[in-house]
PDB file of C-alpha atoms in Angstrom:
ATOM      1  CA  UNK A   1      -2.693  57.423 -54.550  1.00 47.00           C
ATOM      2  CA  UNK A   2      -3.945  58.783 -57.689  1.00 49.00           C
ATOM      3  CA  UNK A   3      -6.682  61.496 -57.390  1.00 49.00           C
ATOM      4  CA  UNK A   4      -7.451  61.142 -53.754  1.00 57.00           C
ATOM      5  CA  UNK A   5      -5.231  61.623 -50.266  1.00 66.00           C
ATOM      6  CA  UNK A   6      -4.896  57.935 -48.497  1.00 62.00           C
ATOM      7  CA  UNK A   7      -6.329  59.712 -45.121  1.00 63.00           C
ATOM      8  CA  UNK A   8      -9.000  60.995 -47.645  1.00 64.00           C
ATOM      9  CA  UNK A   9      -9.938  57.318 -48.207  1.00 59.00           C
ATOM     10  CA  UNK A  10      -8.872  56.067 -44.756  1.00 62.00           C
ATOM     11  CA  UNK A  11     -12.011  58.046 -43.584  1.00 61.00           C
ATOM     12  CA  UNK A  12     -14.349  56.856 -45.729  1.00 65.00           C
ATOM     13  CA  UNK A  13     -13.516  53.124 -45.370  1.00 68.00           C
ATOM     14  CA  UNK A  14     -12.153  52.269 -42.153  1.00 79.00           C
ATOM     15  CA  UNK A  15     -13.889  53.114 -38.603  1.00 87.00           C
ATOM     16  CA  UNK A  16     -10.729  53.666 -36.558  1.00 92.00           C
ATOM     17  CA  UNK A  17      -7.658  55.699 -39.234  1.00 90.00           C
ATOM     18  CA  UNK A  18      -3.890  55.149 -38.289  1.00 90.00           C
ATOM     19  CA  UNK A  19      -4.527  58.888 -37.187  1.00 91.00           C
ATOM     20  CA  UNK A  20      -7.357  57.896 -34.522  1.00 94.00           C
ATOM     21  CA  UNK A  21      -5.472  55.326 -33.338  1.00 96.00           C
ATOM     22  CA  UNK A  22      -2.399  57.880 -32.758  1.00 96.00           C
ATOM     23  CA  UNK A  23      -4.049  60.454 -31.483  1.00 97.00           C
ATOM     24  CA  UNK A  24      -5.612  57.807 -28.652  1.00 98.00           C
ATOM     25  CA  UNK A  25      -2.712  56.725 -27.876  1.00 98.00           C
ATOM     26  CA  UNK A  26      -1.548  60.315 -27.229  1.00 98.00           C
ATOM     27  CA  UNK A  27      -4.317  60.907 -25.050  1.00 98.00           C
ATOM     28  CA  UNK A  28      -3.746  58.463 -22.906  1.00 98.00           C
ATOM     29  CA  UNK A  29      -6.655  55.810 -24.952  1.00 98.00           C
ATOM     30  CA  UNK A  30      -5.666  52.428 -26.493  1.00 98.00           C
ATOM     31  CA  UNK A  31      -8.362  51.989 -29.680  1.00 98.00           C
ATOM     32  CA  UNK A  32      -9.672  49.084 -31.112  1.00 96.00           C
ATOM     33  CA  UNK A  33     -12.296  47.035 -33.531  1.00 96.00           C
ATOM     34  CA  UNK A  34     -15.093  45.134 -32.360  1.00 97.00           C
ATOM     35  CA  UNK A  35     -16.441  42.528 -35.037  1.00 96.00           C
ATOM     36  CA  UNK A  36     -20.375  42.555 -34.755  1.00 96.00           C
ATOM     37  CA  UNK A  37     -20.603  39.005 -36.702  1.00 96.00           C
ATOM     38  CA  UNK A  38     -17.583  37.686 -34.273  1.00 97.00           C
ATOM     39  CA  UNK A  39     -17.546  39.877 -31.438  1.00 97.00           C
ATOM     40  CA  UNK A  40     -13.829  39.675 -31.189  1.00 96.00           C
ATOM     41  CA  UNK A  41     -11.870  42.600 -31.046  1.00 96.00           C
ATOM     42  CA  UNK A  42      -8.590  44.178 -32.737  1.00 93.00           C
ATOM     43  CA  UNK A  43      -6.694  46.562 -32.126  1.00 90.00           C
ATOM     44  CA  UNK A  44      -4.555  48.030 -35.308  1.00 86.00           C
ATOM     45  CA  UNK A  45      -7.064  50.347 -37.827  1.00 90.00           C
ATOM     46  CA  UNK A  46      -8.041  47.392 -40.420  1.00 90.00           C
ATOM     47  CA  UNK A  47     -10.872  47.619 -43.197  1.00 90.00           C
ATOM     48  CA  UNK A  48     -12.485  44.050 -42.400  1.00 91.00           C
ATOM     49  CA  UNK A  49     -12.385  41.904 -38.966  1.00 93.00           C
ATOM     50  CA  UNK A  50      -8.918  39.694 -38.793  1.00 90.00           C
ATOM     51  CA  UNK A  51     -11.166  36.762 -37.418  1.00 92.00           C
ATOM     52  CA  UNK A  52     -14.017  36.191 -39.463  1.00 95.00           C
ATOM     53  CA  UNK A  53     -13.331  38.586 -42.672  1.00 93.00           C
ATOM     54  CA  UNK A  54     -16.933  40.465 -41.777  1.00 93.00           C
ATOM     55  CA  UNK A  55     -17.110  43.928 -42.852  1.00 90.00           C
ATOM     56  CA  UNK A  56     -18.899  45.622 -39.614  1.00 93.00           C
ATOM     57  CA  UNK A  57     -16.572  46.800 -37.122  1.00 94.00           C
ATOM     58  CA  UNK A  58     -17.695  49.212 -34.072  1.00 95.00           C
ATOM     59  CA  UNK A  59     -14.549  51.157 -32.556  1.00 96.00           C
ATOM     60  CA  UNK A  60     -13.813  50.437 -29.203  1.00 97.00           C
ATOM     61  CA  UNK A  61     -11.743  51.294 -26.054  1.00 98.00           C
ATOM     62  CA  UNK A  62      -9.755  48.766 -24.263  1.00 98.00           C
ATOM     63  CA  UNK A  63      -8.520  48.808 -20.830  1.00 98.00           C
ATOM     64  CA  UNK A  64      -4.722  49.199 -21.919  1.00 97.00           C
ATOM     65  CA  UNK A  65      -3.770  46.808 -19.677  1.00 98.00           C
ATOM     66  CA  UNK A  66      -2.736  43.330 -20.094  1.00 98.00           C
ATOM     67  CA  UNK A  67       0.153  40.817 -19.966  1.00 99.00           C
ATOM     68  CA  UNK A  68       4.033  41.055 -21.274  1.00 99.00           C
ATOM     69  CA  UNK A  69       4.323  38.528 -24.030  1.00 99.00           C
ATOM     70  CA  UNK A  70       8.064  39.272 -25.130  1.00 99.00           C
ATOM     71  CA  UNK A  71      10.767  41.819 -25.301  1.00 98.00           C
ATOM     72  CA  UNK A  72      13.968  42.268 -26.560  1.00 98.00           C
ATOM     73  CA  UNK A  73      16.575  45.569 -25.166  1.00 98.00           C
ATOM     74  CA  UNK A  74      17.549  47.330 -28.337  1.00 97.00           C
ATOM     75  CA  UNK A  75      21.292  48.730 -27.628  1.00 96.00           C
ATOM     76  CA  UNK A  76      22.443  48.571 -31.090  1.00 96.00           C
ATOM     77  CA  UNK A  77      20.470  50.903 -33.356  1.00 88.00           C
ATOM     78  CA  UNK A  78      19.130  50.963 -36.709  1.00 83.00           C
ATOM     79  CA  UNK A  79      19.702  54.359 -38.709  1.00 79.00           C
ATOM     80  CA  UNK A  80      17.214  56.623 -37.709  1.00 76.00           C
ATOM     81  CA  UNK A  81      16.713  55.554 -34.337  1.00 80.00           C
ATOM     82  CA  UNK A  82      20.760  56.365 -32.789  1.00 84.00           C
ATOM     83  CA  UNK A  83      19.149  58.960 -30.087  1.00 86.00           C
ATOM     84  CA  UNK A  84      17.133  56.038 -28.707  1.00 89.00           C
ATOM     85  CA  UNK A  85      19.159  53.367 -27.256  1.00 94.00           C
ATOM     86  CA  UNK A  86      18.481  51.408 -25.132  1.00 97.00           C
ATOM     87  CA  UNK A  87      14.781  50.839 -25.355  1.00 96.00           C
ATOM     88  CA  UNK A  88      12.800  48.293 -25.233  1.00 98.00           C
ATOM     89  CA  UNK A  89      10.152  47.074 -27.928  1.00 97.00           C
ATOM     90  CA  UNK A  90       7.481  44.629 -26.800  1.00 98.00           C
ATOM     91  CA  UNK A  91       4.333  43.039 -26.904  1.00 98.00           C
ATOM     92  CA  UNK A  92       1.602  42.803 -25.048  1.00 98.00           C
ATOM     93  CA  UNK A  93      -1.625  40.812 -24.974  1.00 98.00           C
ATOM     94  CA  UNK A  94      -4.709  43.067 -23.728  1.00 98.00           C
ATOM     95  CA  UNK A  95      -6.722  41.680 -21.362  1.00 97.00           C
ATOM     96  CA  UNK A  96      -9.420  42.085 -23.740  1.00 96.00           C
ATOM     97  CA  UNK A  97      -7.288  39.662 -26.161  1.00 95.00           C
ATOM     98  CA  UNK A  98      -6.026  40.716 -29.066  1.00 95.00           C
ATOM     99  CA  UNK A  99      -2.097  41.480 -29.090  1.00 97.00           C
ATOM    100  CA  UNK A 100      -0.411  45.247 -29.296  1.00 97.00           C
ATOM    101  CA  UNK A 101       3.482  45.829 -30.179  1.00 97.00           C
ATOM    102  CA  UNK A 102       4.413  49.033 -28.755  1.00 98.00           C
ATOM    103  CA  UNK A 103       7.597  50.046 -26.186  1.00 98.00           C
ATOM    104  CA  UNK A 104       8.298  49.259 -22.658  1.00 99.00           C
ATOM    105  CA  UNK A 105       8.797  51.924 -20.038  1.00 98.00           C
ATOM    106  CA  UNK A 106      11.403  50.068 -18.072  1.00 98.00           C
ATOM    107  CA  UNK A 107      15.129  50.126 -17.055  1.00 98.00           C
ATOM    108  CA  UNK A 108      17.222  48.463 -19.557  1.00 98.00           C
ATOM    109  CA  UNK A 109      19.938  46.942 -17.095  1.00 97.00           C
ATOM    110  CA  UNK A 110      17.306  45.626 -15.465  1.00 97.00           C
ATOM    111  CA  UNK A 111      15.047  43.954 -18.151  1.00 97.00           C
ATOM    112  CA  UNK A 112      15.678  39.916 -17.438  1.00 97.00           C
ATOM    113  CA  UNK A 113      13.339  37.458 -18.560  1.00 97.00           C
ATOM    114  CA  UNK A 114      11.883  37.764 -15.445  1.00 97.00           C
ATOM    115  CA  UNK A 115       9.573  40.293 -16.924  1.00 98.00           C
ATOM    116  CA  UNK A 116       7.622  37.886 -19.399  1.00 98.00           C
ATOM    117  CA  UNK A 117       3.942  37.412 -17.978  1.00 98.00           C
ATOM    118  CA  UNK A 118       4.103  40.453 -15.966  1.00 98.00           C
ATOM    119  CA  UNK A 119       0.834  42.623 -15.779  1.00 99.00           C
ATOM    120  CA  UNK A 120       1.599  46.017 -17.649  1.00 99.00           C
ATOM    121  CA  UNK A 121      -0.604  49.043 -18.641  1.00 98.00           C
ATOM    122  CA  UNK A 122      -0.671  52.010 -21.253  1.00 98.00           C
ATOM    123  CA  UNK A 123       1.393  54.564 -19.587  1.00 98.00           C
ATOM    124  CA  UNK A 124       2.263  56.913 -22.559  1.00 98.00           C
ATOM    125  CA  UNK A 125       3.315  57.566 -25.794  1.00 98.00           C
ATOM    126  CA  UNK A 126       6.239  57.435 -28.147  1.00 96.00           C
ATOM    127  CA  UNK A 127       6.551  59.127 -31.244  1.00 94.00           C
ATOM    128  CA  UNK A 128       9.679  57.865 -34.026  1.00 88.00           C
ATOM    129  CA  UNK A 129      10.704  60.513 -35.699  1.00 84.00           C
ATOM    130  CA  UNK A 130      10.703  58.897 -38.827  1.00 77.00           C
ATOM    131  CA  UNK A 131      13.647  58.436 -41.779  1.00 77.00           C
ATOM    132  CA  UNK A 132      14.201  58.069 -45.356  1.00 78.00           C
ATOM    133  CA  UNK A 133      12.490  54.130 -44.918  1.00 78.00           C
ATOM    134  CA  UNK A 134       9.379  55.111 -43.063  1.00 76.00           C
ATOM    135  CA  UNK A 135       6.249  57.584 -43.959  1.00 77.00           C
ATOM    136  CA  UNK A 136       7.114  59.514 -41.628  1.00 82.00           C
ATOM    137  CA  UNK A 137       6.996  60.372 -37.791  1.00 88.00           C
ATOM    138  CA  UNK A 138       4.656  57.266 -36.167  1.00 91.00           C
ATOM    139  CA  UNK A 139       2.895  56.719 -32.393  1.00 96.00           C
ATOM    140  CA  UNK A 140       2.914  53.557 -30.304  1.00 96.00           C
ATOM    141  CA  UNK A 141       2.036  52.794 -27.093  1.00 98.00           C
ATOM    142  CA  UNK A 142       4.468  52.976 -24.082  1.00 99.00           C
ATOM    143  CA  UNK A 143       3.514  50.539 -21.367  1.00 99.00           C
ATOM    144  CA  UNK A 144       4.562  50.354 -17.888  1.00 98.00           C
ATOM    145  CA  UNK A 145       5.129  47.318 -15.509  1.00 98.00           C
ATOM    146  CA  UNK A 146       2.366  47.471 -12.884  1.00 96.00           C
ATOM    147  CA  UNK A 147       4.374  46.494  -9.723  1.00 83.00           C
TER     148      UNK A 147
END
Protein backbone atom coordinates (compact mmCIF):
# COMPACT_ATOMS: atom_id res chain seq x y z
CA UNK A 1 0.00 0.00 0.00
CA UNK A 2 1.25 3.29 -0.92
CA UNK A 3 1.70 5.81 1.97
CA UNK A 4 -0.07 3.92 4.66
CA UNK A 5 0.54 0.23 6.49
CA UNK A 6 -2.63 -2.18 5.49
CA UNK A 7 -3.06 -2.84 9.49
CA UNK A 8 -2.85 1.05 9.54
CA UNK A 9 -6.05 1.05 7.42
CA UNK A 10 -7.41 -2.28 8.70
CA UNK A 11 -8.01 -0.24 11.96
CA UNK A 12 -9.63 2.47 10.73
CA UNK A 13 -12.14 0.60 8.50
CA UNK A 14 -12.96 -2.69 9.72
CA UNK A 15 -14.33 -3.50 13.44
CA UNK A 16 -12.71 -6.91 13.89
CA UNK A 17 -8.62 -6.80 11.90
CA UNK A 18 -7.18 -10.25 10.69
CA UNK A 19 -4.99 -9.45 13.88
CA UNK A 20 -8.14 -9.43 16.37
CA UNK A 21 -9.39 -12.26 14.95
CA UNK A 22 -5.85 -14.10 15.56
CA UNK A 23 -5.18 -13.03 18.62
CA UNK A 24 -8.93 -14.48 19.75
CA UNK A 25 -8.35 -17.34 18.48
CA UNK A 26 -5.11 -17.58 20.51
CA UNK A 27 -6.87 -16.85 23.54
CA UNK A 28 -9.05 -19.32 23.42
CA UNK A 29 -12.14 -16.67 21.65
CA UNK A 30 -13.74 -17.34 18.21
CA UNK A 31 -14.67 -13.49 16.82
CA UNK A 32 -17.23 -12.45 14.68
CA UNK A 33 -19.59 -9.60 12.88
CA UNK A 34 -22.98 -8.89 13.78
CA UNK A 35 -24.97 -6.94 10.94
CA UNK A 36 -27.27 -4.32 12.79
CA UNK A 37 -29.56 -3.90 9.47
CA UNK A 38 -29.57 -7.98 9.18
CA UNK A 39 -28.69 -9.22 12.43
CA UNK A 40 -26.81 -12.08 10.95
CA UNK A 41 -23.49 -12.75 11.92
CA UNK A 42 -19.92 -13.55 10.27
CA UNK A 43 -17.19 -14.63 11.29
CA UNK A 44 -13.91 -13.69 9.00
CA UNK A 45 -12.82 -9.63 9.58
CA UNK A 46 -14.89 -8.10 6.45
CA UNK A 47 -15.51 -4.23 5.79
CA UNK A 48 -19.40 -4.60 4.97
CA UNK A 49 -22.00 -7.48 6.13
CA UNK A 50 -21.79 -10.68 3.55
CA UNK A 51 -25.72 -10.79 3.77
CA UNK A 52 -27.18 -7.60 3.18
CA UNK A 53 -24.01 -5.35 2.00
CA UNK A 54 -24.87 -2.84 5.20
CA UNK A 55 -21.99 -1.05 6.50
CA UNK A 56 -22.65 -1.38 10.50
CA UNK A 57 -21.15 -4.31 11.97
CA UNK A 58 -20.82 -4.80 15.98
CA UNK A 59 -17.98 -7.47 16.87
CA UNK A 60 -19.10 -10.35 18.52
CA UNK A 61 -18.19 -13.61 20.39
CA UNK A 62 -19.53 -16.89 19.38
CA UNK A 63 -19.80 -19.96 21.32
CA UNK A 64 -17.02 -21.86 19.21
CA UNK A 65 -18.98 -24.65 19.03
CA UNK A 66 -20.95 -26.09 16.31
CA UNK A 67 -21.28 -28.94 13.77
CA UNK A 68 -18.51 -30.80 11.38
CA UNK A 69 -19.49 -29.94 7.86
CA UNK A 70 -16.47 -31.68 5.96
CA UNK A 71 -12.92 -32.79 6.19
CA UNK A 72 -10.39 -34.13 4.23
CA UNK A 73 -6.78 -35.96 6.03
CA UNK A 74 -3.95 -34.12 4.39
CA UNK A 75 -0.95 -36.84 4.15
CA UNK A 76 0.59 -35.48 1.14
CA UNK A 77 1.93 -31.96 1.69
CA UNK A 78 2.19 -28.84 -0.10
CA UNK A 79 5.72 -27.00 0.20
CA UNK A 80 5.76 -25.24 3.23
CA UNK A 81 3.66 -27.35 5.21
CA UNK A 82 6.13 -31.00 5.10
CA UNK A 83 6.43 -30.86 9.16
CA UNK A 84 2.63 -31.14 9.30
CA UNK A 85 1.30 -34.26 7.96
CA UNK A 86 -1.22 -35.70 8.62
CA UNK A 87 -3.69 -33.08 9.66
CA UNK A 88 -6.81 -32.46 9.11
CA UNK A 89 -8.46 -29.18 7.59
CA UNK A 90 -12.19 -28.69 8.09
CA UNK A 91 -15.17 -26.83 8.41
CA UNK A 92 -17.44 -26.14 10.72
CA UNK A 93 -20.83 -24.45 10.96
CA UNK A 94 -21.21 -22.42 14.41
CA UNK A 95 -24.11 -22.90 16.12
CA UNK A 96 -24.63 -19.34 15.78
CA UNK A 97 -24.58 -19.98 11.80
CA UNK A 98 -22.20 -18.71 9.83
CA UNK A 99 -19.38 -21.28 8.63
CA UNK A 100 -15.46 -21.29 9.94
CA UNK A 101 -12.55 -23.33 8.04
CA UNK A 102 -9.97 -24.01 10.50
CA UNK A 103 -8.13 -27.65 11.59
CA UNK A 104 -9.37 -30.64 13.34
CA UNK A 105 -7.80 -31.93 16.52
CA UNK A 106 -8.33 -35.57 15.77
CA UNK A 107 -6.47 -38.87 14.98
CA UNK A 108 -5.83 -39.21 11.39
CA UNK A 109 -6.18 -43.16 11.14
CA UNK A 110 -9.16 -42.70 12.62
CA UNK A 111 -10.94 -39.83 10.70
CA UNK A 112 -13.90 -41.88 8.63
CA UNK A 113 -16.79 -40.18 7.39
CA UNK A 114 -18.29 -41.06 10.37
CA UNK A 115 -17.23 -37.75 11.73
CA UNK A 116 -19.46 -35.45 9.40
CA UNK A 117 -22.33 -33.87 11.66
CA UNK A 118 -20.49 -34.43 14.76
CA UNK A 119 -20.73 -31.61 17.49
CA UNK A 120 -17.13 -30.00 17.79
CA UNK A 121 -15.76 -26.94 19.74
CA UNK A 122 -12.76 -24.38 19.62
CA UNK A 123 -10.11 -26.21 21.41
CA UNK A 124 -6.93 -24.26 20.29
CA UNK A 125 -4.89 -22.74 17.94
CA UNK A 126 -2.64 -23.35 15.00
CA UNK A 127 -0.26 -21.10 13.65
CA UNK A 128 1.36 -21.89 9.66
CA UNK A 129 4.47 -20.80 9.57
CA UNK A 130 4.14 -19.24 6.43
CA UNK A 131 6.32 -19.57 2.87
CA UNK A 132 7.40 -17.77 -0.10
CA UNK A 133 3.26 -17.94 -1.35
CA UNK A 134 1.71 -16.64 1.81
CA UNK A 135 2.10 -13.14 3.89
CA UNK A 136 3.40 -14.71 6.29
CA UNK A 137 2.87 -16.86 9.54
CA UNK A 138 -1.33 -17.11 9.88
CA UNK A 139 -3.85 -18.43 12.96
CA UNK A 140 -6.88 -20.68 12.62
CA UNK A 141 -8.91 -22.33 14.82
CA UNK A 142 -8.27 -25.95 16.05
CA UNK A 143 -11.48 -27.70 16.96
CA UNK A 144 -12.04 -30.74 18.89
CA UNK A 145 -14.76 -33.53 18.59
CA UNK A 146 -16.97 -33.20 21.68
CA UNK A 147 -17.51 -36.94 22.53
Amino acid sequence: MVGREREEMDKEYLVLTYADYEDGIRDGKLLGLRCAACKKITCHPMPVCQWCGGRTLERTELSGEGELVTFTVIRVPSEGFEDDVPYIPCLMKTKEGPCVVGRLDYDTARATQELLGKQVKLSGAYTYKGDKFSGGPRTCPVFGVIE
